[in-house]
PDB file of C-alpha atoms in Angstrom:
ATOM      1  CA  UNK Z  64      79.204 -47.565  74.706  1.00 44.00           C
ATOM      2  CA  UNK Z  65      82.710 -48.874  74.908  1.00 49.00           C
ATOM      3  CA  UNK Z  66      82.854 -52.144  77.168  1.00 49.00           C
ATOM      4  CA  UNK Z  67      85.151 -54.505  75.455  1.00 44.00           C
ATOM      5  CA  UNK Z  68      88.169 -53.353  77.531  1.00 43.00           C
ATOM      6  CA  UNK Z  69      85.997 -54.057  80.927  1.00 46.00           C
ATOM      7  CA  UNK Z  70      84.865 -57.450  79.450  1.00 47.00           C
ATOM      8  CA  UNK Z  71      88.213 -58.678  78.488  1.00 49.00           C
ATOM      9  CA  UNK Z  72      89.657 -57.175  81.774  1.00 49.00           C
ATOM     10  CA  UNK Z  73      87.244 -58.795  84.074  1.00 53.00           C
ATOM     11  CA  UNK Z  74      87.686 -62.185  82.285  1.00 50.00           C
ATOM     12  CA  UNK Z  75      91.776 -62.091  82.463  1.00 61.00           C
ATOM     13  CA  UNK Z  76      91.699 -60.722  85.918  1.00 51.00           C
ATOM     14  CA  UNK Z  77      89.297 -63.666  87.299  1.00 50.00           C
ATOM     15  CA  UNK Z  78      91.437 -66.242  85.558  1.00 58.00           C
ATOM     16  CA  UNK Z  79      94.438 -64.804  87.300  1.00 61.00           C
ATOM     17  CA  UNK Z  80      93.336 -63.523  90.582  1.00 62.00           C
ATOM     18  CA  UNK Z  81      89.788 -64.548  91.113  1.00 62.00           C
ATOM     19  CA  UNK Z  82      87.217 -62.176  92.486  1.00 58.00           C
ATOM     20  CA  UNK Z  83      89.664 -59.364  93.525  1.00 57.00           C
ATOM     21  CA  UNK Z  84      91.537 -59.953  90.227  1.00 57.00           C
ATOM     22  CA  UNK Z  85      88.437 -59.508  88.433  1.00 58.00           C
ATOM     23  CA  UNK Z  86      87.784 -56.078  89.902  1.00 62.00           C
ATOM     24  CA  UNK Z  87      91.096 -55.064  89.087  1.00 61.00           C
ATOM     25  CA  UNK Z  88      90.727 -56.104  85.760  1.00 55.00           C
ATOM     26  CA  UNK Z  89      87.429 -54.240  85.143  1.00 54.00           C
ATOM     27  CA  UNK Z  90      89.244 -51.022  86.405  1.00 54.00           C
ATOM     28  CA  UNK Z  91      91.918 -51.369  83.831  1.00 57.00           C
ATOM     29  CA  UNK Z  92      89.755 -52.450  81.429  1.00 54.00           C
ATOM     30  CA  UNK Z  93      87.406 -49.196  81.981  1.00 50.00           C
ATOM     31  CA  UNK Z  94      90.875 -47.151  81.829  1.00 52.00           C
ATOM     32  CA  UNK Z  95      91.643 -48.847  78.261  1.00 50.00           C
ATOM     33  CA  UNK Z  96      87.934 -48.249  77.035  1.00 47.00           C
ATOM     34  CA  UNK Z  97      88.350 -44.488  77.989  1.00 52.00           C
ATOM     35  CA  UNK Z  98      91.385 -44.048  76.248  1.00 51.00           C
ATOM     36  CA  UNK Z  99      90.211 -45.983  73.006  1.00 45.00           C
ATOM     37  CA  UNK Z 100      87.399 -43.440  73.052  1.00 50.00           C
ATOM     38  CA  UNK Z 101      89.367 -40.463  73.241  1.00 50.00           C
ATOM     39  CA  UNK Z 102      91.861 -41.820  70.167  1.00 46.00           C
ATOM     40  CA  UNK Z 103      88.759 -43.015  68.331  1.00 55.00           C
ATOM     41  CA  UNK Z 104      87.942 -41.770  64.875  1.00 67.00           C
ATOM     42  CA  UNK Z 105      84.322 -41.069  63.577  1.00 70.00           C
ATOM     43  CA  UNK Z 106      82.877 -40.658  60.189  1.00 72.00           C
ATOM     44  CA  UNK Z 107      81.399 -37.281  58.634  1.00 77.00           C
ATOM     45  CA  UNK Z 108      79.699 -37.419  55.540  1.00 82.00           C
ATOM     46  CA  UNK Z 109      79.659 -33.509  55.544  1.00 86.00           C
ATOM     47  CA  UNK Z 110      83.558 -33.193  56.258  1.00 83.00           C
ATOM     48  CA  UNK Z 111      84.216 -35.959  53.692  1.00 73.00           C
ATOM     49  CA  UNK Z 112      86.728 -37.695  56.204  1.00 69.00           C
ATOM     50  CA  UNK Z 113      87.359 -39.653  59.086  1.00 73.00           C
ATOM     51  CA  UNK Z 114      88.240 -37.514  62.002  1.00 75.00           C
ATOM     52  CA  UNK Z 115      88.739 -37.678  65.816  1.00 78.00           C
ATOM     53  CA  UNK Z 116      85.837 -36.434  68.104  1.00 78.00           C
ATOM     54  CA  UNK Z 117      87.880 -33.520  69.196  1.00 78.00           C
ATOM     55  CA  UNK Z 118      88.244 -32.094  65.617  1.00 83.00           C
ATOM     56  CA  UNK Z 119      84.572 -33.063  64.743  1.00 85.00           C
ATOM     57  CA  UNK Z 120      83.690 -30.826  67.809  1.00 85.00           C
ATOM     58  CA  UNK Z 121      85.916 -28.129  66.520  1.00 88.00           C
ATOM     59  CA  UNK Z 122      84.856 -28.084  62.793  1.00 91.00           C
ATOM     60  CA  UNK Z 123      80.988 -28.438  63.842  1.00 92.00           C
ATOM     61  CA  UNK Z 124      81.522 -25.582  66.087  1.00 91.00           C
ATOM     62  CA  UNK Z 125      82.823 -23.306  63.282  1.00 93.00           C
ATOM     63  CA  UNK Z 126      80.395 -24.424  60.609  1.00 95.00           C
ATOM     64  CA  UNK Z 127      77.330 -23.624  62.987  1.00 94.00           C
ATOM     65  CA  UNK Z 128      78.919 -20.339  63.904  1.00 92.00           C
ATOM     66  CA  UNK Z 129      79.139 -19.670  60.177  1.00 93.00           C
ATOM     67  CA  UNK Z 130      75.495 -20.596  59.811  1.00 94.00           C
ATOM     68  CA  UNK Z 131      74.253 -18.569  62.688  1.00 91.00           C
ATOM     69  CA  UNK Z 132      76.171 -15.517  61.253  1.00 90.00           C
ATOM     70  CA  UNK Z 133      74.450 -15.785  57.791  1.00 91.00           C
ATOM     71  CA  UNK Z 134      71.037 -16.432  59.646  1.00 90.00           C
ATOM     72  CA  UNK Z 135      70.879 -12.712  60.531  1.00 83.00           C
ATOM     73  CA  UNK Z 136      70.945 -12.032  56.749  1.00 83.00           C
ATOM     74  CA  UNK Z 137      74.646 -11.457  56.087  1.00 84.00           C
ATOM     75  CA  UNK Z 138      77.950 -12.034  57.803  1.00 86.00           C
ATOM     76  CA  UNK Z 139      79.366  -8.981  59.436  1.00 85.00           C
ATOM     77  CA  UNK Z 140      82.806  -7.868  60.144  1.00 86.00           C
ATOM     78  CA  UNK Z 141      82.156  -8.512  63.859  1.00 85.00           C
ATOM     79  CA  UNK Z 142      80.920 -12.008  62.993  1.00 86.00           C
ATOM     80  CA  UNK Z 143      84.367 -12.574  61.259  1.00 88.00           C
ATOM     81  CA  UNK Z 144      86.074 -11.119  64.208  1.00 88.00           C
ATOM     82  CA  UNK Z 145      84.268 -13.324  66.502  1.00 84.00           C
ATOM     83  CA  UNK Z 146      85.283 -16.442  64.735  1.00 88.00           C
ATOM     84  CA  UNK Z 147      88.860 -15.156  64.463  1.00 89.00           C
ATOM     85  CA  UNK Z 148      89.011 -14.544  68.325  1.00 84.00           C
ATOM     86  CA  UNK Z 149      87.836 -18.012  68.979  1.00 82.00           C
ATOM     87  CA  UNK Z 150      90.695 -19.318  66.851  1.00 85.00           C
ATOM     88  CA  UNK Z 151      93.001 -17.224  68.783  1.00 84.00           C
ATOM     89  CA  UNK Z 152      91.767 -18.190  72.150  1.00 76.00           C
ATOM     90  CA  UNK Z 153      91.897 -21.894  71.104  1.00 76.00           C
ATOM     91  CA  UNK Z 154      95.644 -21.439  69.984  1.00 79.00           C
ATOM     92  CA  UNK Z 155      94.813 -23.132  66.752  1.00 83.00           C
ATOM     93  CA  UNK Z 156      97.801 -23.754  64.589  1.00 87.00           C
ATOM     94  CA  UNK Z 157      98.034 -23.213  60.942  1.00 91.00           C
ATOM     95  CA  UNK Z 158      96.385 -26.486  59.798  1.00 89.00           C
ATOM     96  CA  UNK Z 159      93.812 -25.969  62.661  1.00 87.00           C
ATOM     97  CA  UNK Z 160      92.830 -22.556  61.492  1.00 90.00           C
ATOM     98  CA  UNK Z 161      92.542 -23.549  57.845  1.00 93.00           C
ATOM     99  CA  UNK Z 162      90.069 -26.190  59.263  1.00 90.00           C
ATOM    100  CA  UNK Z 163      88.093 -23.859  61.159  1.00 91.00           C
ATOM    101  CA  UNK Z 164      87.970 -21.201  58.402  1.00 94.00           C
ATOM    102  CA  UNK Z 165      86.793 -23.663  55.883  1.00 94.00           C
ATOM    103  CA  UNK Z 166      84.005 -25.196  58.264  1.00 94.00           C
ATOM    104  CA  UNK Z 167      82.892 -21.438  59.090  1.00 94.00           C
ATOM    105  CA  UNK Z 168      82.676 -20.681  55.092  1.00 94.00           C
ATOM    106  CA  UNK Z 169      80.670 -23.905  54.277  1.00 94.00           C
ATOM    107  CA  UNK Z 170      78.246 -22.995  57.217  1.00 94.00           C
ATOM    108  CA  UNK Z 171      77.459 -19.724  55.547  1.00 93.00           C
ATOM    109  CA  UNK Z 172      76.107 -21.503  52.640  1.00 93.00           C
ATOM    110  CA  UNK Z 173      72.311 -21.492  51.902  1.00 91.00           C
ATOM    111  CA  UNK Z 174      72.288 -25.044  51.463  1.00 93.00           C
ATOM    112  CA  UNK Z 175      74.078 -25.881  54.683  1.00 94.00           C
ATOM    113  CA  UNK Z 176      72.301 -29.033  55.871  1.00 95.00           C
ATOM    114  CA  UNK Z 177      72.256 -28.150  59.794  1.00 94.00           C
ATOM    115  CA  UNK Z 178      70.224 -31.003  60.844  1.00 95.00           C
ATOM    116  CA  UNK Z 179      72.315 -33.643  59.161  1.00 93.00           C
ATOM    117  CA  UNK Z 180      75.514 -31.961  60.531  1.00 93.00           C
ATOM    118  CA  UNK Z 181      74.120 -31.791  63.857  1.00 94.00           C
ATOM    119  CA  UNK Z 182      72.897 -35.582  63.900  1.00 92.00           C
ATOM    120  CA  UNK Z 183      76.501 -36.773  62.765  1.00 89.00           C
ATOM    121  CA  UNK Z 184      78.023 -34.663  65.391  1.00 89.00           C
ATOM    122  CA  UNK Z 185      75.710 -36.214  67.997  1.00 88.00           C
ATOM    123  CA  UNK Z 186      76.525 -39.550  67.260  1.00 86.00           C
ATOM    124  CA  UNK Z 187      80.028 -38.926  66.738  1.00 83.00           C
ATOM    125  CA  UNK Z 188      80.102 -37.487  70.390  1.00 78.00           C
ATOM    126  CA  UNK Z 189      78.508 -40.877  71.393  1.00 75.00           C
ATOM    127  CA  UNK Z 190      75.184 -38.821  72.423  1.00 66.00           C
ATOM    128  CA  UNK Z 191      77.256 -37.543  75.574  1.00 77.00           C
ATOM    129  CA  UNK Z 192      74.536 -35.169  77.134  1.00 81.00           C
ATOM    130  CA  UNK Z 193      77.140 -32.831  78.846  1.00 77.00           C
ATOM    131  CA  UNK Z 194      79.260 -32.897  75.788  1.00 79.00           C
ATOM    132  CA  UNK Z 195      76.344 -31.758  73.630  1.00 85.00           C
ATOM    133  CA  UNK Z 196      75.191 -29.144  76.050  1.00 84.00           C
ATOM    134  CA  UNK Z 197      78.691 -27.601  76.103  1.00 83.00           C
ATOM    135  CA  UNK Z 198      78.592 -27.353  72.331  1.00 87.00           C
ATOM    136  CA  UNK Z 199      75.198 -25.737  72.259  1.00 89.00           C
ATOM    137  CA  UNK Z 200      76.476 -23.507  75.142  1.00 86.00           C
ATOM    138  CA  UNK Z 201      79.294 -22.175  72.973  1.00 83.00           C
ATOM    139  CA  UNK Z 202      76.911 -21.456  70.076  1.00 88.00           C
ATOM    140  CA  UNK Z 203      74.288 -19.680  72.257  1.00 87.00           C
ATOM    141  CA  UNK Z 204      77.271 -17.366  73.675  1.00 80.00           C
ATOM    142  CA  UNK Z 205      78.198 -16.552  70.116  1.00 81.00           C
ATOM    143  CA  UNK Z 206      74.425 -15.529  69.397  1.00 83.00           C
ATOM    144  CA  UNK Z 207      74.731 -13.080  72.482  1.00 81.00           C
ATOM    145  CA  UNK Z 208      77.982 -11.609  71.565  1.00 76.00           C
ATOM    146  CA  UNK Z 209      76.380  -8.589  70.085  1.00 74.00           C
ATOM    147  CA  UNK Z 210      74.117  -8.235  73.076  1.00 72.00           C
ATOM    148  CA  UNK Z 211      70.923  -9.213  70.949  1.00 77.00           C
ATOM    149  CA  UNK Z 212      69.298 -12.510  69.798  1.00 83.00           C
ATOM    150  CA  UNK Z 213      67.879 -12.210  66.393  1.00 86.00           C
ATOM    151  CA  UNK Z 214      64.818 -14.187  65.865  1.00 89.00           C
ATOM    152  CA  UNK Z 215      66.589 -16.032  63.038  1.00 90.00           C
ATOM    153  CA  UNK Z 216      69.464 -16.741  65.189  1.00 90.00           C
ATOM    154  CA  UNK Z 217      66.990 -18.295  67.749  1.00 92.00           C
ATOM    155  CA  UNK Z 218      65.397 -20.502  65.221  1.00 93.00           C
ATOM    156  CA  UNK Z 219      68.861 -21.699  64.396  1.00 93.00           C
ATOM    157  CA  UNK Z 220      69.924 -22.472  67.792  1.00 94.00           C
ATOM    158  CA  UNK Z 221      66.525 -24.173  68.609  1.00 95.00           C
ATOM    159  CA  UNK Z 222      67.049 -26.586  65.675  1.00 95.00           C
ATOM    160  CA  UNK Z 223      70.283 -27.437  67.045  1.00 95.00           C
ATOM    161  CA  UNK Z 224      69.080 -28.045  70.479  1.00 94.00           C
ATOM    162  CA  UNK Z 225      66.227 -30.197  68.858  1.00 95.00           C
ATOM    163  CA  UNK Z 226      68.753 -32.409  66.982  1.00 94.00           C
ATOM    164  CA  UNK Z 227      70.742 -32.585  70.236  1.00 92.00           C
ATOM    165  CA  UNK Z 228      67.851 -34.060  71.995  1.00 91.00           C
ATOM    166  CA  UNK Z 229      66.673 -31.004  74.102  1.00 90.00           C
ATOM    167  CA  UNK Z 230      63.031 -30.051  74.402  1.00 91.00           C
ATOM    168  CA  UNK Z 231      61.798 -26.419  73.940  1.00 92.00           C
ATOM    169  CA  UNK Z 232      61.522 -26.020  77.594  1.00 90.00           C
ATOM    170  CA  UNK Z 233      64.727 -27.416  78.025  1.00 88.00           C
ATOM    171  CA  UNK Z 234      66.097 -24.907  75.534  1.00 91.00           C
ATOM    172  CA  UNK Z 235      64.412 -21.959  76.940  1.00 89.00           C
ATOM    173  CA  UNK Z 236      65.969 -22.724  80.393  1.00 85.00           C
ATOM    174  CA  UNK Z 237      69.293 -22.845  78.725  1.00 85.00           C
ATOM    175  CA  UNK Z 238      68.976 -19.586  77.048  1.00 87.00           C
ATOM    176  CA  UNK Z 239      67.969 -17.894  80.325  1.00 85.00           C
ATOM    177  CA  UNK Z 240      70.841 -19.662  82.140  1.00 83.00           C
ATOM    178  CA  UNK Z 241      73.486 -18.417  79.339  1.00 81.00           C
ATOM    179  CA  UNK Z 242      71.896 -14.878  79.553  1.00 80.00           C
ATOM    180  CA  UNK Z 243      72.401 -14.606  83.291  1.00 81.00           C
ATOM    181  CA  UNK Z 244      76.120 -16.361  82.975  1.00 79.00           C
ATOM    182  CA  UNK Z 245      76.945 -13.343  80.711  1.00 75.00           C
ATOM    183  CA  UNK Z 246      76.311 -10.908  83.769  1.00 74.00           C
ATOM    184  CA  UNK Z 247      78.870 -12.829  85.815  1.00 71.00           C
ATOM    185  CA  UNK Z 248      81.246 -12.974  82.976  1.00 65.00           C
ATOM    186  CA  UNK Z 249      80.738  -9.073  82.307  1.00 61.00           C
ATOM    187  CA  UNK Z 250      80.982  -8.463  86.036  1.00 52.00           C
ATOM    188  CA  UNK Z 251      84.553  -9.864  85.972  1.00 47.00           C
ATOM    189  CA  UNK Z 252      84.249 -12.090  89.187  1.00 45.00           C
ATOM    190  CA  UNK Z 253      87.305 -14.005  90.197  1.00 37.00           C
ATOM    191  CA  UNK Z 254      88.041 -16.100  93.128  1.00 39.00           C
ATOM    192  CA  UNK Z 255      90.163 -14.695  95.970  1.00 35.00           C
ATOM    193  CA  UNK Z 256      90.280 -16.142  99.482  1.00 32.00           C
ATOM    194  CA  UNK Z 257      87.392 -18.624  99.095  1.00 34.00           C
ATOM    195  CA  UNK Z 258      84.848 -16.223  97.704  1.00 33.00           C
ATOM    196  CA  UNK Z 259      84.203 -13.848  94.713  1.00 35.00           C
ATOM    197  CA  UNK Z 260      84.743 -10.299  94.361  1.00 38.00           C
ATOM    198  CA  UNK Z 261      84.172  -7.909  91.517  1.00 38.00           C
ATOM    199  CA  UNK Z 262      87.001  -6.604  89.633  1.00 36.00           C
ATOM    200  CA  UNK Z 263      87.410  -4.257  86.649  1.00 34.00           C
ATOM    201  CA  UNK Z 264      88.057  -5.731  83.244  1.00 36.00           C
ATOM    202  CA  UNK Z 265      86.255  -8.333  81.175  1.00 35.00           C
ATOM    203  CA  UNK Z 266      86.529 -12.176  81.686  1.00 35.00           C
ATOM    204  CA  UNK Z 267      83.647 -12.728  78.944  1.00 35.00           C
ATOM    205  CA  UNK Z 268      85.425 -15.746  77.144  1.00 33.00           C
ATOM    206  CA  UNK Z 269      85.503 -15.013  73.226  1.00 29.00           C
ATOM    207  CA  UNK Z 270      82.715 -12.455  73.708  1.00 35.00           C
ATOM    208  CA  UNK Z 271      83.612  -8.743  72.868  1.00 34.00           C
ATOM    209  CA  UNK Z 272      82.207  -6.699  75.714  1.00 36.00           C
ATOM    210  CA  UNK Z 273      81.803  -3.127  74.732  1.00 36.00           C
ATOM    211  CA  UNK Z 274      79.814  -1.909  77.575  1.00 38.00           C
ATOM    212  CA  UNK Z 275      79.856  -1.838  81.398  1.00 40.00           C
ATOM    213  CA  UNK Z 276      77.650  -3.657  83.787  1.00 46.00           C
ATOM    214  CA  UNK Z 277      76.744  -2.992  87.495  1.00 57.00           C
ATOM    215  CA  UNK Z 278      77.358  -6.995  87.900  1.00 66.00           C
ATOM    216  CA  UNK Z 279      74.911  -9.974  88.360  1.00 76.00           C
ATOM    217  CA  UNK Z 280      72.146 -10.057  90.642  1.00 83.00           C
ATOM    218  CA  UNK Z 281      70.836 -12.461  92.808  1.00 86.00           C
ATOM    219  CA  UNK Z 282      68.057 -13.401  90.150  1.00 87.00           C
ATOM    220  CA  UNK Z 283      71.148 -13.866  87.606  1.00 86.00           C
ATOM    221  CA  UNK Z 284      72.475 -16.422  90.146  1.00 88.00           C
ATOM    222  CA  UNK Z 285      69.195 -18.443  90.356  1.00 88.00           C
ATOM    223  CA  UNK Z 286      69.086 -18.465  86.641  1.00 86.00           C
ATOM    224  CA  UNK Z 287      72.604 -19.702  86.131  1.00 86.00           C
ATOM    225  CA  UNK Z 288      71.941 -22.793  88.410  1.00 89.00           C
ATOM    226  CA  UNK Z 289      68.377 -23.448  87.113  1.00 87.00           C
ATOM    227  CA  UNK Z 290      66.737 -23.021  90.570  1.00 89.00           C
ATOM    228  CA  UNK Z 291      64.282 -20.528  91.966  1.00 88.00           C
ATOM    229  CA  UNK Z 292      64.248 -18.232  95.096  1.00 89.00           C
ATOM    230  CA  UNK Z 293      61.999 -20.683  96.941  1.00 90.00           C
ATOM    231  CA  UNK Z 294      64.175 -23.669  96.545  1.00 91.00           C
ATOM    232  CA  UNK Z 295      65.932 -25.043  99.729  1.00 92.00           C
ATOM    233  CA  UNK Z 296      69.717 -25.453 100.297  1.00 91.00           C
ATOM    234  CA  UNK Z 297      69.703 -29.304  99.367  1.00 92.00           C
ATOM    235  CA  UNK Z 298      67.872 -28.553  96.175  1.00 94.00           C
ATOM    236  CA  UNK Z 299      70.347 -25.719  95.231  1.00 91.00           C
ATOM    237  CA  UNK Z 300      73.366 -27.501  96.110  1.00 93.00           C
ATOM    238  CA  UNK Z 301      72.319 -30.549  94.025  1.00 93.00           C
ATOM    239  CA  UNK Z 302      71.833 -28.156  91.023  1.00 90.00           C
ATOM    240  CA  UNK Z 303      75.241 -26.781  91.741  1.00 90.00           C
ATOM    241  CA  UNK Z 304      76.994 -29.913  92.067  1.00 91.00           C
ATOM    242  CA  UNK Z 305      75.373 -31.260  88.856  1.00 88.00           C
ATOM    243  CA  UNK Z 306      76.391 -28.132  86.735  1.00 87.00           C
ATOM    244  CA  UNK Z 307      80.047 -28.537  88.097  1.00 87.00           C
ATOM    245  CA  UNK Z 308      80.224 -32.033  87.245  1.00 85.00           C
ATOM    246  CA  UNK Z 309      78.669 -31.436  83.699  1.00 81.00           C
ATOM    247  CA  UNK Z 310      81.054 -28.715  82.928  1.00 80.00           C
ATOM    248  CA  UNK Z 311      84.176 -30.307  84.414  1.00 81.00           C
ATOM    249  CA  UNK Z 312      86.931 -29.207  81.792  1.00 76.00           C
ATOM    250  CA  UNK Z 313      89.046 -32.353  82.263  1.00 77.00           C
ATOM    251  CA  UNK Z 314      85.978 -34.784  82.019  1.00 74.00           C
ATOM    252  CA  UNK Z 315      84.534 -32.834  78.771  1.00 72.00           C
ATOM    253  CA  UNK Z 316      88.182 -33.104  77.034  1.00 72.00           C
ATOM    254  CA  UNK Z 317      88.232 -36.645  77.861  1.00 70.00           C
ATOM    255  CA  UNK Z 318      84.838 -36.856  76.196  1.00 64.00           C
ATOM    256  CA  UNK Z 319      85.497 -35.110  72.992  1.00 63.00           C
ATOM    257  CA  UNK Z 320      86.025 -31.317  73.797  1.00 71.00           C
ATOM    258  CA  UNK Z 321      89.133 -29.888  72.150  1.00 68.00           C
ATOM    259  CA  UNK Z 322      91.744 -29.141  74.760  1.00 71.00           C
ATOM    260  CA  UNK Z 323      92.034 -25.681  73.305  1.00 63.00           C
ATOM    261  CA  UNK Z 324      88.647 -25.051  74.477  1.00 68.00           C
ATOM    262  CA  UNK Z 325      89.401 -26.099  78.054  1.00 71.00           C
ATOM    263  CA  UNK Z 326      89.731 -22.350  79.037  1.00 71.00           C
ATOM    264  CA  UNK Z 327      86.029 -21.734  77.881  1.00 71.00           C
ATOM    265  CA  UNK Z 328      84.836 -24.929  80.184  1.00 75.00           C
ATOM    266  CA  UNK Z 329      86.877 -23.438  83.207  1.00 80.00           C
ATOM    267  CA  UNK Z 330      85.238 -19.783  82.717  1.00 78.00           C
ATOM    268  CA  UNK Z 331      81.906 -21.661  82.839  1.00 80.00           C
ATOM    269  CA  UNK Z 332      82.633 -23.416  86.063  1.00 85.00           C
ATOM    270  CA  UNK Z 333      83.897 -19.927  87.344  1.00 83.00           C
ATOM    271  CA  UNK Z 334      80.472 -18.558  86.667  1.00 84.00           C
ATOM    272  CA  UNK Z 335      78.421 -21.654  88.289  1.00 87.00           C
ATOM    273  CA  UNK Z 336      80.936 -21.072  91.140  1.00 88.00           C
ATOM    274  CA  UNK Z 337      80.208 -17.501  91.650  1.00 86.00           C
ATOM    275  CA  UNK Z 338      76.513 -17.874  91.267  1.00 88.00           C
ATOM    276  CA  UNK Z 339      76.299 -20.507  93.938  1.00 89.00           C
ATOM    277  CA  UNK Z 340      78.726 -18.322  96.320  1.00 90.00           C
ATOM    278  CA  UNK Z 341      76.244 -15.251  95.878  1.00 88.00           C
ATOM    279  CA  UNK Z 342      73.275 -17.278  96.479  1.00 91.00           C
ATOM    280  CA  UNK Z 343      74.930 -18.930  99.777  1.00 91.00           C
ATOM    281  CA  UNK Z 344      75.866 -15.311 101.050  1.00 88.00           C
ATOM    282  CA  UNK Z 345      72.499 -13.933 100.389  1.00 89.00           C
ATOM    283  CA  UNK Z 346      70.677 -16.732 102.128  1.00 87.00           C
ATOM    284  CA  UNK Z 347      73.328 -17.330 104.989  1.00 88.00           C
ATOM    285  CA  UNK Z 348      73.933 -20.607 104.075  1.00 88.00           C
ATOM    286  CA  UNK Z 349      77.676 -22.160 104.706  1.00 80.00           C
TER     287      UNK Z 349
END
């Protein structure tokens, strides 16, 4: 964790302005530490170069996508279209697309060292739990893109989750949350006038939706928030606020999420908001 800026800020601030100067110095030092973290480089023995956290996130994302595609037995045209669609959604330039394609192809290799790659990624991200969960969320969404989770895909996803520090119970809960969130994405919920209405069309991120849905259920909403029907309003509200904070696009970008993936993070918060609104409406909460 960066602290040099805060330490120097406190020291200089105290010498110049006493106690209040120290507080101002700590605040300015915190901003400096944050910027240094964003601009800092990390080492990757797999990608063979020093890179930024945001580039490491992008390359690792596509490498694991390639590994997931191969886990089913062979990489299909739909797998390639999925990766290409994500590149388009991220609006990668030519250099970025080359890096993504190279990472995807390396992930398809039988000797792809997935545990090593995820360990380096975890360290490169400073072991920030919200950023790591955002990464896993992308991979789960990709695995569900064909509306079926292959056993081998699930095994790969658990390896990723395990190396990111999640238990089996946490992993299974996250799978259930993502499956429920797909119903909100498929239902095309959007905010209007302070509530959510269903509208035709798809807002399923980079997933290719090929079938219609009757829309999310109240049970889906509970699973999106990771709560149960018997939980009281304070418990549900705490879960909602925690998830909104963990998935806040600006905060994730500051911690290493590529800015090009901000739209995906926004869609995630929209799903969380829609789930919370549905529960409140059903319960009569204000």
